Short mmCIF file of C-alpha atoms in Angstrom, two decimals:
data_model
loop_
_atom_site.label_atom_id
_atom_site.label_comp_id
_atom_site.label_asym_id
_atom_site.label_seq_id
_atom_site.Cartn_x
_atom_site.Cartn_y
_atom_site.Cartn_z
CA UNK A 518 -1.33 18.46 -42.65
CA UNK A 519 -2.71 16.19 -45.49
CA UNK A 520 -4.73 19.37 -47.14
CA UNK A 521 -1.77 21.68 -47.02
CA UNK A 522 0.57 19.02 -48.77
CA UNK A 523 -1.76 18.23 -51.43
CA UNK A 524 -2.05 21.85 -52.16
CA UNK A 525 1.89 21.93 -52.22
CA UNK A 526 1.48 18.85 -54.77
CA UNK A 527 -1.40 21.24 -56.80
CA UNK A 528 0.60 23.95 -57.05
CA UNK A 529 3.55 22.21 -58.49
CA UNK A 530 1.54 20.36 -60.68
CA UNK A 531 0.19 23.46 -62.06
CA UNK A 532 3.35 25.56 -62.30
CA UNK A 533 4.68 22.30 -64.33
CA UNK A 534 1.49 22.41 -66.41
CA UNK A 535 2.38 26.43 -67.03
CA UNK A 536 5.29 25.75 -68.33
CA UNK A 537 4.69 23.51 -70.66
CA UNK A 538 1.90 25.05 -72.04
CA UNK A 539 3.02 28.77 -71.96
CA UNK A 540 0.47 29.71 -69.53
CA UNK A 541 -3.01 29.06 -67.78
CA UNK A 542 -4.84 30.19 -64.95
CA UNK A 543 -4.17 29.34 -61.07
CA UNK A 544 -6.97 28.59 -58.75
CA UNK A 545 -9.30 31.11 -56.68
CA UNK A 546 -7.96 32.06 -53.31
CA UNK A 547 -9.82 29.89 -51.21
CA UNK A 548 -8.25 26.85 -51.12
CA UNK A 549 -7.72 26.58 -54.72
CA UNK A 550 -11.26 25.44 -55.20
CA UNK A 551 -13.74 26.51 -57.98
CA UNK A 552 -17.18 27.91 -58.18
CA UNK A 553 -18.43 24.32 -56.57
CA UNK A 554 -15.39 23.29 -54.63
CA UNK A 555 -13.10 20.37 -55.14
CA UNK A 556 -12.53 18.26 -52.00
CA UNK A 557 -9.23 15.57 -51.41
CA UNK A 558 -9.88 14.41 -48.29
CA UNK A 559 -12.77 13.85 -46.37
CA UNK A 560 -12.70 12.14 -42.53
CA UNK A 561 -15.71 11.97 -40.97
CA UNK A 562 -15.72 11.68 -37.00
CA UNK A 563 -18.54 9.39 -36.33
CA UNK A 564 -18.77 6.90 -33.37
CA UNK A 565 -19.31 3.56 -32.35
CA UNK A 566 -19.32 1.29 -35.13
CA UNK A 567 -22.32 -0.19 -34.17
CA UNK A 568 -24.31 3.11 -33.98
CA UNK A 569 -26.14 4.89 -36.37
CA UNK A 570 -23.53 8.01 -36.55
CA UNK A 571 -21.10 5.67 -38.31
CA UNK A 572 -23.58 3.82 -40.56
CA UNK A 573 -24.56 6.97 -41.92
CA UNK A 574 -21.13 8.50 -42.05
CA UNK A 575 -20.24 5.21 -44.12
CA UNK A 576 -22.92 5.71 -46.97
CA UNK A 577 -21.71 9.37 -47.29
CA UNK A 578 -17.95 8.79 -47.29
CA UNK A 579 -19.03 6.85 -50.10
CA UNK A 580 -21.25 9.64 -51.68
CA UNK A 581 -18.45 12.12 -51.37
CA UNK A 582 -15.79 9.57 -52.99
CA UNK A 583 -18.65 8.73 -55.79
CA UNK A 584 -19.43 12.38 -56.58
CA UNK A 585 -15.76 14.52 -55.89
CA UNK A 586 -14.09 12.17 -56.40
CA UNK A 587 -12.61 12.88 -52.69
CA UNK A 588 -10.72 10.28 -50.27
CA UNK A 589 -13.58 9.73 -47.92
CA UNK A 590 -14.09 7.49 -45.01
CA UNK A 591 -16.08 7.00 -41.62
CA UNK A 592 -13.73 7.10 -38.30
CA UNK A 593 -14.89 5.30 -35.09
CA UNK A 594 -14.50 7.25 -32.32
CA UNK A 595 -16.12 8.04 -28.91
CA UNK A 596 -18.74 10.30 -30.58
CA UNK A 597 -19.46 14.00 -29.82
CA UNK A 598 -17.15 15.20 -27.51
CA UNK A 599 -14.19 13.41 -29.32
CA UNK A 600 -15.30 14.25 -32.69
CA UNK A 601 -15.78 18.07 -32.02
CA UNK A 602 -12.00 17.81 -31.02
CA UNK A 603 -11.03 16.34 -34.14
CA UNK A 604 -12.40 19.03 -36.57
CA UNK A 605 -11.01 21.97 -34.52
CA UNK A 606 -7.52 20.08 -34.18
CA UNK A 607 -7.93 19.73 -37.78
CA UNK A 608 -7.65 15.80 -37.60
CA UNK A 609 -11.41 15.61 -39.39
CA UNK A 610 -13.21 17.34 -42.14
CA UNK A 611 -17.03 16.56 -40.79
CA UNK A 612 -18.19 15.83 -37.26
CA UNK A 613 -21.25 14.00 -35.69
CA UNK A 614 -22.16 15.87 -32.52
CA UNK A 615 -25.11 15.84 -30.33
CA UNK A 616 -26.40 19.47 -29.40
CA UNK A 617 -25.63 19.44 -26.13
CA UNK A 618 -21.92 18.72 -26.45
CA UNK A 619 -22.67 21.51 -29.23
CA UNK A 620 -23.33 23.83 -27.07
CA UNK A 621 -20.70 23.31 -24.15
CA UNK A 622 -18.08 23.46 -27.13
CA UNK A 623 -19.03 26.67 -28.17
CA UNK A 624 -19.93 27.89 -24.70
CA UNK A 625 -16.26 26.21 -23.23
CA UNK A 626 -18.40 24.46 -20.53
CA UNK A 627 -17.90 20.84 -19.27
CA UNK A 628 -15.15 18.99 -20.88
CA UNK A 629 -14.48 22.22 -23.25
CA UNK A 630 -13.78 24.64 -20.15
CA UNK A 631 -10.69 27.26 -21.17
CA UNK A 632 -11.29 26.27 -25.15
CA UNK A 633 -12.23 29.92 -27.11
CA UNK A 634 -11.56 28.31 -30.20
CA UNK A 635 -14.14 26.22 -30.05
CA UNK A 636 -16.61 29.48 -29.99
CA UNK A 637 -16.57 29.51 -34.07
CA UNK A 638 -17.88 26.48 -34.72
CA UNK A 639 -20.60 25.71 -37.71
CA UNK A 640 -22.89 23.58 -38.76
CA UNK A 641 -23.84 21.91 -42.47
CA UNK A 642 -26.91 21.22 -41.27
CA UNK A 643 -29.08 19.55 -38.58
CA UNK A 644 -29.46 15.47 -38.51
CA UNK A 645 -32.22 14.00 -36.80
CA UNK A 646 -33.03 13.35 -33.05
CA UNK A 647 -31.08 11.14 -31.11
CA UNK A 648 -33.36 9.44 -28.34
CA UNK A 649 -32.06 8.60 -25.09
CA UNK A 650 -32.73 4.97 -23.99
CA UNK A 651 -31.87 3.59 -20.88
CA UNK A 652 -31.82 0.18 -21.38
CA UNK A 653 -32.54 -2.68 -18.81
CA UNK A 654 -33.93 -5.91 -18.30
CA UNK A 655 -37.49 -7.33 -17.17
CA UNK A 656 -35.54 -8.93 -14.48
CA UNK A 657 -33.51 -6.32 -13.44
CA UNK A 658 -35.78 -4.53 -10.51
CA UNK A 659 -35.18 -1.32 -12.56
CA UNK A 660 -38.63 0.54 -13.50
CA UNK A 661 -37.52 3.90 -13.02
CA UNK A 662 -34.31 6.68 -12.84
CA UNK A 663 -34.43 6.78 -9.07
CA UNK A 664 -34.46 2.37 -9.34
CA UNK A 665 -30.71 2.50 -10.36
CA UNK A 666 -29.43 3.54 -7.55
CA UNK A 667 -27.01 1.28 -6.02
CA UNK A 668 -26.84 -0.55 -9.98
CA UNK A 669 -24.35 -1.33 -12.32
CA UNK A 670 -24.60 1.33 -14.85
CA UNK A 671 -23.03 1.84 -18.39
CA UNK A 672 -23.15 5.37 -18.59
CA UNK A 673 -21.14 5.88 -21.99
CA UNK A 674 -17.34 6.30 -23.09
CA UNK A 675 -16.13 8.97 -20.49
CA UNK A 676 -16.89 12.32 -22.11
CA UNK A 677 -18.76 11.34 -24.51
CA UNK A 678 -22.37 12.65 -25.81
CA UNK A 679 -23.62 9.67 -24.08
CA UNK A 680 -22.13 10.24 -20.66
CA UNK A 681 -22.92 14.10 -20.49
CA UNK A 682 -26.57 12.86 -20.91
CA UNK A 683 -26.22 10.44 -18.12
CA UNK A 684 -24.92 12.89 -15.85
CA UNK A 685 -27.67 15.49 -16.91
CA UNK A 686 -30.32 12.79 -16.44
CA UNK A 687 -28.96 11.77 -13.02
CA UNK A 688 -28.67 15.65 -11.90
CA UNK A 689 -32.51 16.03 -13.04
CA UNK A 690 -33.91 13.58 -10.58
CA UNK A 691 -31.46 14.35 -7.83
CA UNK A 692 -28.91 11.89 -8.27
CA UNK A 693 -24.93 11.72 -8.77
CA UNK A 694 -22.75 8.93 -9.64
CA UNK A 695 -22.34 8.50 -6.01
CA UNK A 696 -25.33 6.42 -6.08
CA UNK A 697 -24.32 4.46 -8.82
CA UNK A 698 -21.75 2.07 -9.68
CA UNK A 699 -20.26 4.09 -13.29
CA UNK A 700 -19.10 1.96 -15.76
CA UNK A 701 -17.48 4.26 -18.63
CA UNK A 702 -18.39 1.59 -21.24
CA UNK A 703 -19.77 2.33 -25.49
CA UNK A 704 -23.40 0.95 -25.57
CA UNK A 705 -22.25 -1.52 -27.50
CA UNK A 706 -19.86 -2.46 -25.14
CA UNK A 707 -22.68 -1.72 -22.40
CA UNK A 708 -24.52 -4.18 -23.92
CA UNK A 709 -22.37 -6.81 -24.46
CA UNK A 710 -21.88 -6.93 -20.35
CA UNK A 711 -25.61 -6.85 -20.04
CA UNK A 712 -26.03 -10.43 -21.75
CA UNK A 713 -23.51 -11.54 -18.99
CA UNK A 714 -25.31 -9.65 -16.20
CA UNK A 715 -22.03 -7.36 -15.35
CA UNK A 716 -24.23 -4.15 -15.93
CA UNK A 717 -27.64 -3.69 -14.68
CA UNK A 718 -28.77 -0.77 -17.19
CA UNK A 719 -27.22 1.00 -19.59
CA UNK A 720 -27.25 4.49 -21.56
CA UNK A 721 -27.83 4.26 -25.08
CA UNK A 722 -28.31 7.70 -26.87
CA UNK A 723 -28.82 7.50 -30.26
CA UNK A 724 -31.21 7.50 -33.18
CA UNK A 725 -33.71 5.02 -33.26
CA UNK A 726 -33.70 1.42 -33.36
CA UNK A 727 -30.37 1.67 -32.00
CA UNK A 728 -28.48 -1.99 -33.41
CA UNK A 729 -27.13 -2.76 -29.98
CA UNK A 730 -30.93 -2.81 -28.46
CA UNK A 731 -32.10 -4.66 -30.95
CA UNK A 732 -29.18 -7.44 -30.50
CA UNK A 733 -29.81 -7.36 -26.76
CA UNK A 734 -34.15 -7.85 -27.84
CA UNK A 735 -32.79 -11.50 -29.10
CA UNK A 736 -31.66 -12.81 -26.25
CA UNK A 737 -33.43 -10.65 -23.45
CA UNK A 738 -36.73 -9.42 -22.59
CA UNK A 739 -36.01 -5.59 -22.80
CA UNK A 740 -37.03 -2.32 -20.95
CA UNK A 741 -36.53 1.26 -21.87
CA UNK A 742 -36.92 3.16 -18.40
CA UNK A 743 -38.86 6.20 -19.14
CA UNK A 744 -37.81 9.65 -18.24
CA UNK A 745 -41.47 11.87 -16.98
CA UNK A 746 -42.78 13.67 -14.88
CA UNK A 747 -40.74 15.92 -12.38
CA UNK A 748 -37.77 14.54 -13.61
CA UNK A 749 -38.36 14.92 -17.20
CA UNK A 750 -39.80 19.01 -16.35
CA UNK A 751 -36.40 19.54 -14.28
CA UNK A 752 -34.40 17.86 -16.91
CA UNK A 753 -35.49 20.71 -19.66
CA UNK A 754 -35.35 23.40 -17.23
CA UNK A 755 -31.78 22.69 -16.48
CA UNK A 756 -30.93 22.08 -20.32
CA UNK A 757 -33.68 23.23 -22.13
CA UNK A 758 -31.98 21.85 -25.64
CA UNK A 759 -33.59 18.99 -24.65
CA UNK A 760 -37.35 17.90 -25.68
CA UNK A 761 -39.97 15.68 -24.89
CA UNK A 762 -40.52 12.82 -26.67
CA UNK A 763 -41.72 8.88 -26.88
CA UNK A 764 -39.66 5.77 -28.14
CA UNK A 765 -43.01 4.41 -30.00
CA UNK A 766 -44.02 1.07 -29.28
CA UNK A 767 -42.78 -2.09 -31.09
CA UNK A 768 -39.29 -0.16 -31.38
CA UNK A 769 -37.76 -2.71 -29.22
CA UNK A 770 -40.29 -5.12 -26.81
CA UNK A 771 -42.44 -2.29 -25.39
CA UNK A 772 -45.42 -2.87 -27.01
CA UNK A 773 -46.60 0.79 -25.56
CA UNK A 774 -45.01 4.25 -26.52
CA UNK A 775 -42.25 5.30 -23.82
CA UNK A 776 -41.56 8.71 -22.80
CA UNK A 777 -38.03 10.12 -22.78
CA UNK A 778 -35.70 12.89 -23.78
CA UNK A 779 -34.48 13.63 -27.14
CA UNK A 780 -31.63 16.11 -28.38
CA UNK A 781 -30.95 16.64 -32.28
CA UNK A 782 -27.61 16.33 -33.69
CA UNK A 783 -25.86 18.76 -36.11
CA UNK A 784 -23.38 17.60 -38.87
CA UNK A 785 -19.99 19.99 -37.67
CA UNK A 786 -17.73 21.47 -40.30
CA UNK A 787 -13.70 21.45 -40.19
CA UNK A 788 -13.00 25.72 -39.54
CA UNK A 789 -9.88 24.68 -42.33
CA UNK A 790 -12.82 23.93 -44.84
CA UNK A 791 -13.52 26.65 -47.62
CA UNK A 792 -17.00 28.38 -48.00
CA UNK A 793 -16.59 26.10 -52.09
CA UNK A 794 -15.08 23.01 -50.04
CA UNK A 795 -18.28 23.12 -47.82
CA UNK A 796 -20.80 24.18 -50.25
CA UNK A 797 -19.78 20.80 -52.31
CA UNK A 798 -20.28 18.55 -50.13
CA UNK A 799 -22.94 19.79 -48.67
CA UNK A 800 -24.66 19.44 -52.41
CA UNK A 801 -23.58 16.11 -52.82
CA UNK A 802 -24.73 15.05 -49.57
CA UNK A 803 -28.61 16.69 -50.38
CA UNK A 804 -28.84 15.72 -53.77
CA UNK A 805 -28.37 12.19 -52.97
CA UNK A 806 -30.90 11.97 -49.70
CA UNK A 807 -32.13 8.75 -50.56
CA UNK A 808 -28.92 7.27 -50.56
CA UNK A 809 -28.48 9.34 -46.70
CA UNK A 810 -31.98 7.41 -46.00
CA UNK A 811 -31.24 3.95 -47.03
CA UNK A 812 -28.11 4.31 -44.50
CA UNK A 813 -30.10 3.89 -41.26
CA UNK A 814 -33.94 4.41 -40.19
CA UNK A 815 -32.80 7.71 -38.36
CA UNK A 816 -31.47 9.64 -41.37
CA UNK A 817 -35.30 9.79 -43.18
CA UNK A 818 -35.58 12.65 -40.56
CA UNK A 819 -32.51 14.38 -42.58
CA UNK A 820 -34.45 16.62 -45.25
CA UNK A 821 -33.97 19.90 -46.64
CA UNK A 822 -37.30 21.34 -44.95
CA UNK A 823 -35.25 20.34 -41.10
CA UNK A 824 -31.99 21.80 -42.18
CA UNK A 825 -32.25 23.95 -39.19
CA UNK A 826 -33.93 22.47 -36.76
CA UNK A 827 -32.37 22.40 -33.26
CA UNK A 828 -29.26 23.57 -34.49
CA UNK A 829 -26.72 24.99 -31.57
CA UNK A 830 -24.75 26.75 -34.05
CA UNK A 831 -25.10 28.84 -37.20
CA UNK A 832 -25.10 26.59 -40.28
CA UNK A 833 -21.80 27.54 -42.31
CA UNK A 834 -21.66 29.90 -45.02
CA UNK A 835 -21.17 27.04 -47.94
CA UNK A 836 -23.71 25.40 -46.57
CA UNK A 837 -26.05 28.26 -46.37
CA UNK A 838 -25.48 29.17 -49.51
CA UNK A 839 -26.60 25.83 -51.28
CA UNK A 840 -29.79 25.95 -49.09
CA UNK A 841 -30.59 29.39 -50.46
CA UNK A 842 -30.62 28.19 -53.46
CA UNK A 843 -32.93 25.73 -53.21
CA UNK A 844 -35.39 27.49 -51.07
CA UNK A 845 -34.40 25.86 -47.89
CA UNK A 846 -34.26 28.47 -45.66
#
């Protein structure tokens, strides 16, 4: 694996140094990092390259690379679900996951049935709410949850964040993909077969204004179908990590505030990352927030007072500790 070869290359480089110098000290024992942590490599599992996961991830790949130095970059990927297999297959250092996917990981429910080593997984610290938007068309009949049935749908990569939320919004008002016609499509994707009228509606989870929408708003007149009522009140009884919330008007063409589910998202650590590894990052990520901001509209919800906030897991112990020391928790 790339860490444990660049250690290899470390620790030659050091016994070379030693021996032309007559001695010196090695690194500490975890992961030959110091007091702060140095950090090589950093892959971050985003999503979509259209989305807000990977715009964000971009602007602190470069963060990390500006301030250790490290080999940072965003990865596209099918989001959540994909990325949370990544960092436990040791494949990526930092992870983009809703909470619900979150949960199932560490639960081994859904797509992580059987998987106990997903139980140990931590957090750096909680993102900001990702909305969920089903997105239609003024002409396309659809007003409601239950006016999809017998639609085209984009319900998401298969297995993604996006498509567990489809299938939990679906079981809240009674519905399967049985009375849908599923297509396992990105949101960008989704989108893109709107403007041709292959898909009637589409699921688009994300932080808000999601880019995709707001290409769609150019050439469409757009609706965001509102989750309420008994659906929404069966919807967090089922999966109470979900809240209420409203897409405010003017986000897209709604002029008036739309009600609708929200989940928050968490910021997953690699288990091969050191309590020093995490702990530096994690600093260079907070002490350049308005960097984190500028990335996307979503990330001014990422702040040191909402470090916790709907977090399904424990935040990690580097991470913990540099939000003790500021007062953060």
């Amino acid at each position: 694996m790339r860490k444990q070869m660049m250690l290899a290359m470390t620790a030659a480089a050091a016994l070379t140094l030693a021996a032309c110098s007559g001695g010196g000290e090695g690194g500490d024992a975890e992961g030959g990092t110091g007091g702060e942590g140095t950090v090589d490599f950093v892959t971050i599992a985003a999503g979509g390259t259209s989305g807000p996961y990977y715009q964000i991830s971009a602007t602190m790949a470069q963060i990390f690379a500006d301030e250790l130095g490290a080999d940072a970059s965003p990865q596209a990927t099918g989001a959540s679900v994909e990325n949370i297999e990544l960092i436990t297959s040791d494949r990526a250092e930092l992870a983009f996951a809703m909470g619900d996917a979150t949960r199932q990981a560490v639960e081994g429910t859904g797509p992580f049935e059987g998987k106990d080593e997903l139980k140990d997984l931590k957090a750096l610290t909680a993102l900001y709410p990702n909305f969920v938007q089903i997105v239609t068309t003024a002409d396309s009949g659809i007003n409601s949850v239950e006016d999809m049935k017998g639609k085209r749908i984009g319900v998401g990569d298969q297995n993604s964040g996006v498509e567990l939320n489809a299938r939990m919004i679906f079981e809240a008002h009674g519905m399967t993909y049985d009375d849908i016609t599923e297509d396992y499509l990105s949101y960008s994707d989704a989108i893109d077969q709107m403007k041709n009228g292959q898909v009637d509606a589409a699921f688009v989870t994300s932080g808000l204004p999601n880019a995709s929408v707001l290409d769609l708003v150019t050439s469409h007149d757009v609706k965001i179908v509102p989750i309420e009522g008994e659906g929404m009140k069966k919807l967090i009884e089922l999966y109470p990590f979900f809240n209420e919330d409203v897409i405010p008007g003017g986000t897209y063409d709604e002029e008036e505030d739309v009600s609708t589910a929200s989940i928050m998202n968490q910021l997953l650590v690699s288990p091969s990352l050191s309590d020093d590894e995490v702990y530096a990052l994690t600093k260079a990520m907070f002490e350049n927030l308005d960097k984190v901001h500028q990335a996307h509209n979503a990330a001014t919800n990422i702040t040191l007072d909402s470090v916790e906030d709907g977090l399904a897991v424990e935040l990690h112990p580097g991470a913990k500790r540099y939000f003790e020391e500021q007062g953060a928790l």
